[in-house]
Coordinates of C-alpha atoms in Angstrom, one line a residue:
M194 CA 112.6 114.6 59.0
Y195 CA 109.3 116.5 59.0
N196 CA 111.0 119.4 60.9
L197 CA 110.1 118.0 64.3
T198 CA 111.5 119.8 67.3
P199 CA 113.5 118.0 70.0
A200 CA 110.4 118.4 72.2
D201 CA 108.2 116.8 69.5
L202 CA 110.7 113.9 69.1
E203 CA 110.8 113.3 72.9
I204 CA 107.0 113.0 73.0
Q205 CA 107.0 110.7 70.0
D206 CA 109.6 108.5 71.6
R207 CA 107.8 108.4 74.9
A208 CA 104.7 107.2 73.1
R209 CA 106.6 104.7 71.0
V210 CA 108.1 103.1 74.1
L211 CA 104.7 102.7 75.8
V212 CA 103.1 101.2 72.6
D213 CA 106.0 98.8 72.2
E214 CA 105.1 97.5 75.7
L215 CA 101.4 97.1 74.6
I216 CA 102.1 95.2 71.4
P217 CA 103.0 91.8 73.0
Y218 CA 99.5 91.7 74.5
E219 CA 97.7 91.8 71.1
E220 CA 97.3 88.1 70.5
D221 CA 96.0 87.6 74.0
A222 CA 93.4 90.4 73.4
E223 CA 92.5 88.8 70.1
A224 CA 91.9 85.5 71.7
H225 CA 89.7 87.0 74.5
G226 CA 87.3 89.3 72.7
G227 CA 89.6 92.2 73.0
D228 CA 89.7 92.0 76.8
L229 CA 92.9 91.9 78.9
P230 CA 93.1 91.0 82.6
D231 CA 92.0 93.9 84.9
A232 CA 95.4 94.1 86.4
V233 CA 97.1 94.6 83.0
V234 CA 94.5 97.2 82.0
E235 CA 95.1 99.1 85.3
R236 CA 98.9 98.9 85.0
F237 CA 98.8 100.5 81.5
R238 CA 96.3 103.1 82.7
Q239 CA 98.7 104.2 85.4
R240 CA 101.6 103.8 83.0
T241 CA 99.9 106.2 80.5
L242 CA 99.1 108.7 83.2
G243 CA 102.6 108.6 84.6
A244 CA 104.1 109.1 81.2
G245 CA 102.0 112.2 80.5
L246 CA 100.3 110.5 77.5
H247 CA 96.7 110.7 78.7
A248 CA 94.7 113.9 78.1
T249 CA 97.4 115.4 75.9
N250 CA 94.7 117.4 74.2
M251 CA 93.4 119.0 77.4
P252 CA 94.4 122.4 78.9
K253 CA 97.3 122.5 81.3
E254 CA 95.4 124.7 83.7
L255 CA 93.0 121.9 84.3
G256 CA 95.7 119.2 84.6
G257 CA 95.9 118.2 81.0
G258 CA 99.0 117.9 78.8
G259 CA 98.4 121.1 76.8
Y260 CA 100.2 119.5 73.8
S261 CA 100.1 121.1 70.4
M262 CA 97.9 119.5 67.8
L263 CA 101.1 118.2 66.0
Q264 CA 102.3 116.6 69.3
Q265 CA 98.8 115.0 69.8
V266 CA 99.1 113.6 66.3
L267 CA 102.5 112.1 67.1
V268 CA 101.1 110.4 70.2
Q269 CA 98.1 109.0 68.5
E270 CA 100.2 107.9 65.5
Q271 CA 102.1 105.6 67.9
G272 CA 98.9 104.4 69.4
G273 CA 97.8 103.3 66.0
R274 CA 100.7 100.9 65.8
A275 CA 98.9 98.6 68.3
T276 CA 96.0 96.3 67.1
N277 CA 92.9 95.5 69.1
A278 CA 92.5 99.2 70.1
L279 CA 95.1 98.7 72.8
G280 CA 96.4 102.1 71.8
W281 CA 93.1 103.6 73.0
V282 CA 94.8 103.7 76.5
L283 CA 96.3 107.0 75.2
G284 CA 93.0 108.6 76.1
T285 CA 91.8 111.9 74.7
P286 CA 88.9 113.3 76.7
P287 CA 86.6 115.8 74.9
S288 CA 88.8 118.9 74.3
W289 CA 85.9 120.8 73.0
F290 CA 84.1 120.6 76.3
P291 CA 86.1 122.8 78.7
P292 CA 85.5 126.1 76.9
V293 CA 81.7 125.6 77.1
A294 CA 81.4 123.6 80.4
T295 CA 79.9 125.1 83.5
P296 CA 82.0 125.0 86.7
E297 CA 79.9 122.1 87.9
Q298 CA 80.5 120.2 84.6
I299 CA 84.2 120.9 84.8
E300 CA 84.3 119.5 88.4
N301 CA 82.1 116.5 87.6
Y302 CA 83.3 115.5 84.2
V303 CA 86.2 117.4 82.7
V304 CA 88.7 117.1 85.6
P305 CA 87.9 113.5 86.4
G306 CA 88.3 112.7 82.7
I307 CA 91.7 114.4 82.7
R308 CA 92.7 112.3 85.7
G309 CA 91.6 109.1 84.0
E310 CA 88.8 108.5 86.4
K311 CA 85.9 109.0 84.0
E312 CA 85.4 108.1 80.4
E313 CA 82.7 109.5 78.0
C314 CA 80.8 108.1 75.1
Y315 CA 78.8 109.8 72.3
A316 CA 75.1 109.0 71.7
I317 CA 74.6 110.8 68.5
T318 CA 74.3 108.3 65.6
E319 CA 70.9 106.8 64.9
E320 CA 69.6 104.0 62.6
G321 CA 68.6 106.7 60.0
A322 CA 71.2 109.3 60.9
G323 CA 74.9 108.6 60.6
S324 CA 77.1 111.2 58.9
D325 CA 74.0 113.4 58.4
V326 CA 73.7 114.4 62.0
D327 CA 70.8 116.8 61.3
A328 CA 68.7 113.7 60.4
I329 CA 68.5 112.6 64.1
T330 CA 65.0 112.0 65.5
A331 CA 65.9 111.9 69.2
T332 CA 64.1 114.6 71.1
A333 CA 64.4 116.7 74.2
H334 CA 61.8 118.9 75.9
R335 CA 61.8 121.1 78.9
D336 CA 59.8 120.0 82.0
G337 CA 60.4 122.5 84.8
D338 CA 64.0 122.4 85.9
R339 CA 64.7 119.3 83.9
Y340 CA 64.8 118.0 80.3
V341 CA 63.2 114.8 79.2
L342 CA 65.3 112.9 76.6
D343 CA 64.0 110.2 74.2
G344 CA 65.7 108.4 71.3
V345 CA 67.5 105.2 70.2
K346 CA 71.2 105.7 69.4
W347 CA 73.4 103.3 67.4
H348 CA 77.1 102.6 67.5
V349 CA 77.6 104.2 71.0
T350 CA 81.3 103.4 71.1
S351 CA 82.8 102.7 74.5
F352 CA 79.4 102.6 76.2
N353 CA 80.5 99.7 78.3
H354 CA 83.5 101.7 79.6
A355 CA 81.8 105.1 80.0
Q356 CA 80.6 106.9 83.1
Y357 CA 78.7 109.4 81.1
A358 CA 77.3 110.0 77.6
F359 CA 76.9 113.0 75.4
F360 CA 73.3 112.8 74.1
Q361 CA 72.3 114.8 71.1
A362 CA 68.7 115.6 70.4
K363 CA 66.3 118.0 68.7
L364 CA 64.3 120.3 70.8
T365 CA 60.6 119.9 70.5
D366 CA 59.3 123.1 72.0
G367 CA 60.3 126.6 73.0
E368 CA 62.2 129.3 71.1
H369 CA 64.7 126.8 69.6
A370 CA 62.2 124.1 68.6
G371 CA 63.7 121.9 65.8
E372 CA 67.3 122.9 66.7
H373 CA 69.9 120.7 68.3
A374 CA 71.0 120.5 71.9
M375 CA 73.5 118.3 73.7
F376 CA 73.2 116.9 77.2
V377 CA 75.4 115.0 79.6
V378 CA 73.8 111.8 80.9
D379 CA 75.3 110.0 83.8
L380 CA 75.7 106.2 83.3
P381 CA 73.8 104.3 84.6
S382 CA 70.6 106.4 84.6
D383 CA 67.0 105.5 84.8
G384 CA 65.6 105.0 81.4
V385 CA 68.9 104.2 79.7
R386 CA 69.1 100.6 78.5
V387 CA 71.1 98.6 76.0
V388 CA 68.8 97.3 73.3
R389 CA 71.5 94.9 72.0
T390 CA 75.3 94.8 71.5
P391 CA 76.1 93.8 67.9
E392 CA 79.3 91.9 67.0
Y393 CA 81.7 93.9 64.9
T394 CA 84.4 92.9 62.5
H395 CA 87.2 94.0 64.8
T396 CA 88.1 92.4 68.2
I397 CA 88.3 95.2 70.8
A398 CA 87.1 95.6 74.4
H399 CA 85.1 98.8 73.6
H400 CA 81.6 97.8 72.6
H401 CA 79.3 99.7 70.2
P402 CA 75.8 98.9 71.4
I403 CA 72.4 100.2 70.4
V404 CA 71.1 102.2 73.4
A405 CA 67.6 103.4 74.1
F406 CA 67.0 106.6 76.1
E407 CA 63.4 106.4 77.3
S408 CA 62.0 109.4 79.1
V409 CA 65.4 110.1 80.7
R410 CA 65.1 113.1 83.0
V411 CA 68.3 115.2 83.4
P412 CA 68.7 118.5 85.3
A413 CA 68.8 121.5 83.0
T414 CA 72.3 122.0 84.3
Q415 CA 73.3 118.9 82.3
M416 CA 72.8 120.8 79.0
V417 CA 76.1 121.6 77.3
G418 CA 76.1 125.2 76.3
R419 CA 72.8 126.6 75.3
E420 CA 69.7 125.4 73.3
G421 CA 70.6 125.4 69.6
D422 CA 74.3 124.9 70.2
G423 CA 74.4 121.1 69.7
M424 CA 75.5 120.9 66.1
G425 CA 78.5 123.2 66.7
F426 CA 79.8 120.8 69.3
A427 CA 79.3 117.8 67.0
Y428 CA 81.3 119.6 64.2
E429 CA 84.2 120.4 66.6
W430 CA 84.2 116.8 67.8
F431 CA 84.3 115.6 64.2
R432 CA 87.2 117.8 63.3
F433 CA 89.3 116.4 66.2
E434 CA 88.3 112.8 65.7
R435 CA 89.0 112.9 62.0
I436 CA 92.6 114.0 62.4
M437 CA 93.0 111.5 65.2
V438 CA 91.7 108.7 62.9
A439 CA 94.2 109.8 60.3
S440 CA 97.0 109.8 62.9
R441 CA 96.2 106.2 64.0
C442 CA 96.1 105.1 60.4
L443 CA 99.6 106.4 59.9
G444 CA 100.8 104.3 62.8
A445 CA 99.0 101.2 61.6
A446 CA 100.5 101.6 58.1
A447 CA 104.0 102.1 59.5
R448 CA 103.7 99.0 61.6
L449 CA 102.5 97.0 58.7
I450 CA 105.2 98.2 56.4
D451 CA 107.9 97.5 59.0
D452 CA 106.7 94.0 59.9
T453 CA 106.0 93.0 56.3
T454 CA 109.3 94.2 55.0
E455 CA 111.1 92.2 57.7
F456 CA 109.1 89.1 56.8
A457 CA 109.7 89.6 53.1
R458 CA 113.5 89.8 53.7
Q459 CA 113.4 86.4 55.4
R460 CA 110.8 84.6 53.2
I461 CA 112.8 82.5 50.7
V462 CA 111.1 81.2 47.5
N463 CA 113.2 79.4 44.9
G464 CA 116.3 80.2 46.8
R465 CA 115.7 84.0 46.8
P466 CA 114.1 86.4 49.4
I467 CA 110.8 87.6 48.0
T468 CA 112.1 91.2 48.3
E469 CA 113.9 90.5 45.0
F470 CA 110.6 89.8 43.3
G471 CA 109.2 92.7 41.3
A472 CA 105.6 92.2 42.3
V473 CA 106.6 92.3 46.0
Q474 CA 108.8 95.3 45.4
I475 CA 106.0 97.2 43.8
M476 CA 103.7 96.6 46.7
L477 CA 106.3 97.6 49.3
A478 CA 107.3 100.7 47.3
D479 CA 103.8 101.9 46.8
S480 CA 103.0 101.4 50.5
L481 CA 106.0 103.4 51.7
T482 CA 105.4 106.2 49.2
E483 CA 101.7 106.5 50.2
L484 CA 102.7 106.5 53.9
F485 CA 105.1 109.4 53.3
A486 CA 102.5 111.3 51.4
A487 CA 99.8 110.7 54.1
R488 CA 102.1 111.6 57.0
S489 CA 103.1 114.8 55.3
L490 CA 99.4 115.7 54.8
V491 CA 98.4 114.9 58.4
Y492 CA 101.4 116.7 59.9
E493 CA 100.7 119.8 57.8
T494 CA 97.1 119.8 58.7
A495 CA 98.0 119.6 62.4
R496 CA 100.4 122.6 61.9
N497 CA 97.7 124.6 60.3
I498 CA 95.4 123.9 63.3
D499 CA 98.2 125.0 65.6
A500 CA 98.6 128.2 63.5
D501 CA 94.9 128.9 64.1
A502 CA 93.9 128.6 60.5
D503 CA 90.3 129.5 59.4
L504 CA 87.8 126.9 60.9
K505 CA 86.5 126.1 57.4
V506 CA 90.0 125.4 56.2
Q507 CA 90.7 123.3 59.3
H508 CA 87.4 121.3 58.8
T509 CA 88.2 120.7 55.1
Q510 CA 91.8 119.7 55.7
C511 CA 90.8 117.3 58.5
S512 CA 88.5 115.7 56.0
M513 CA 91.3 115.5 53.5
A514 CA 93.6 113.9 56.1
K515 CA 91.1 111.4 57.3
L516 CA 90.1 110.5 53.7
Y517 CA 93.6 109.9 52.4
A518 CA 95.1 108.4 55.5
S519 CA 92.3 105.9 56.0
E520 CA 92.2 104.8 52.4
M521 CA 96.0 104.6 52.3
A522 CA 96.1 102.4 55.4
N523 CA 93.5 100.0 53.9
R524 CA 95.5 99.7 50.7
V525 CA 98.6 99.0 52.7
A526 CA 96.9 96.3 54.8
D527 CA 95.6 94.6 51.7
R528 CA 99.0 94.5 50.1
C529 CA 100.6 93.3 53.3
V530 CA 98.2 90.4 53.7
Q531 CA 99.1 89.5 50.1
I532 CA 102.8 89.5 50.8
F533 CA 102.4 87.4 53.9
G534 CA 100.4 84.9 51.8
G535 CA 98.6 82.3 53.9
R536 CA 100.2 83.6 57.1
G537 CA 98.4 86.9 56.4
Y538 CA 95.1 85.2 56.7
M539 CA 95.8 84.0 60.3
R540 CA 94.4 85.9 63.2
E541 CA 97.7 85.7 65.0
N542 CA 99.2 87.8 62.2
V543 CA 99.3 91.6 62.5
A544 CA 98.3 92.1 58.9
E545 CA 95.1 90.0 59.3
R546 CA 94.1 92.0 62.4
F547 CA 94.7 95.4 60.7
F548 CA 93.0 94.2 57.5
R549 CA 89.8 93.9 59.6
E550 CA 90.3 96.8 62.0
L551 CA 91.2 99.4 59.5
R552 CA 88.1 98.9 57.4
V553 CA 86.0 101.0 59.8
E554 CA 88.3 104.0 59.5
R555 CA 86.7 104.7 56.1
I556 CA 83.3 104.7 57.8
W557 CA 83.1 106.2 61.3
E558 CA 83.5 109.9 62.0
G559 CA 82.1 110.4 58.5
T560 CA 82.5 108.0 55.5
S561 CA 85.0 108.6 52.8
E562 CA 82.1 109.7 50.6
V563 CA 81.1 112.3 53.1
Q564 CA 84.7 113.6 53.3
R565 CA 84.8 113.9 49.6
S566 CA 81.5 115.9 49.6
I567 CA 82.9 118.3 52.3
I568 CA 86.1 118.8 50.4
A569 CA 84.4 119.4 47.0
D570 CA 81.9 121.8 48.5
Q571 CA 84.5 123.9 50.1
M572 CA 86.9 123.9 47.1
V573 CA 84.1 125.2 44.9
K574 CA 83.2 127.9 47.4
R575 CA 86.7 129.0 48.3
G576 CA 88.9 127.8 45.5
P577 CA 91.4 124.9 45.6
G578 CA 94.2 127.2 46.6
A579 CA 92.6 127.8 50.0
F580 CA 93.3 124.2 51.0
A581 CA 96.3 123.0 48.9

């Protein structure tokens, strides 16, 4: 099915086996704020590295997996089957970084990330700038052989686990004043502080704090690329993250459908399994049909990326994949809670956890509304046939 090669299927199975080992830890994570004992976390980190499932998106010549985009999708789809972000152990360091990184940056950040020794976070979003990245007010100005960075960033996902941050700012002076630049900021650094760490709907170990960067001085060598390049890196990151979000939504929906179908077979009402009730049949049938459609869309998008399709086509199809898969998974989660009934409202139930966790997939890396805007804009400019 889906014309997967033997190599694709082997990678998919390897990821499935590892995630099956993670799933029994979900309720423990839920009960402890998303955290697991350090020994368990380290065991799975080593397990992932040993299985070749970390840095699947990074170049082989630097020690990464060098997987195709379709194969990366297959891995992340399996990761999406685990709640509480336990599947994030299948780490994907920034694949956009190596082509533009200096030798020093490759040595200090890229290679350690591939080895699982360093983790990054992104300080891009601000209180008044979410999906509209160009609305950021964070600034950077040159001072001798350094840049001085200022700004308050919101939703800095994984800040509490990261050893460095990508900080995006607008330049205040020089030839590229008003344009974007991106910098690598080591964590901790003088001038970087957590303003507060909000509580979020999901229960995961990766926090999303509001972080202030106050007169943070970084060497000019910490700039990524050149002045004015920052937006290009953000767009490339968005493309990748959108198809990864879509992939994890596939895994979540598949897990929900499997578990809910098994429950419905065993749940007896008035002497009959509820799978014989038309209302339940409709919800299960719609969920499976939508999963098939979403998976086909995501896999085809990945294949187009592997075929080096036009970047605008890639960007639009990644938006289509993220839009449909995230909304599909939310619909599936809602139906599954309904089928489980009262059990579906218990935090120990997989449907309840996914019902909360999947909601953000329609928001981060660009809201569903932003994805629709991107899609509509491009289909008007290029014609629907360019994308479908």
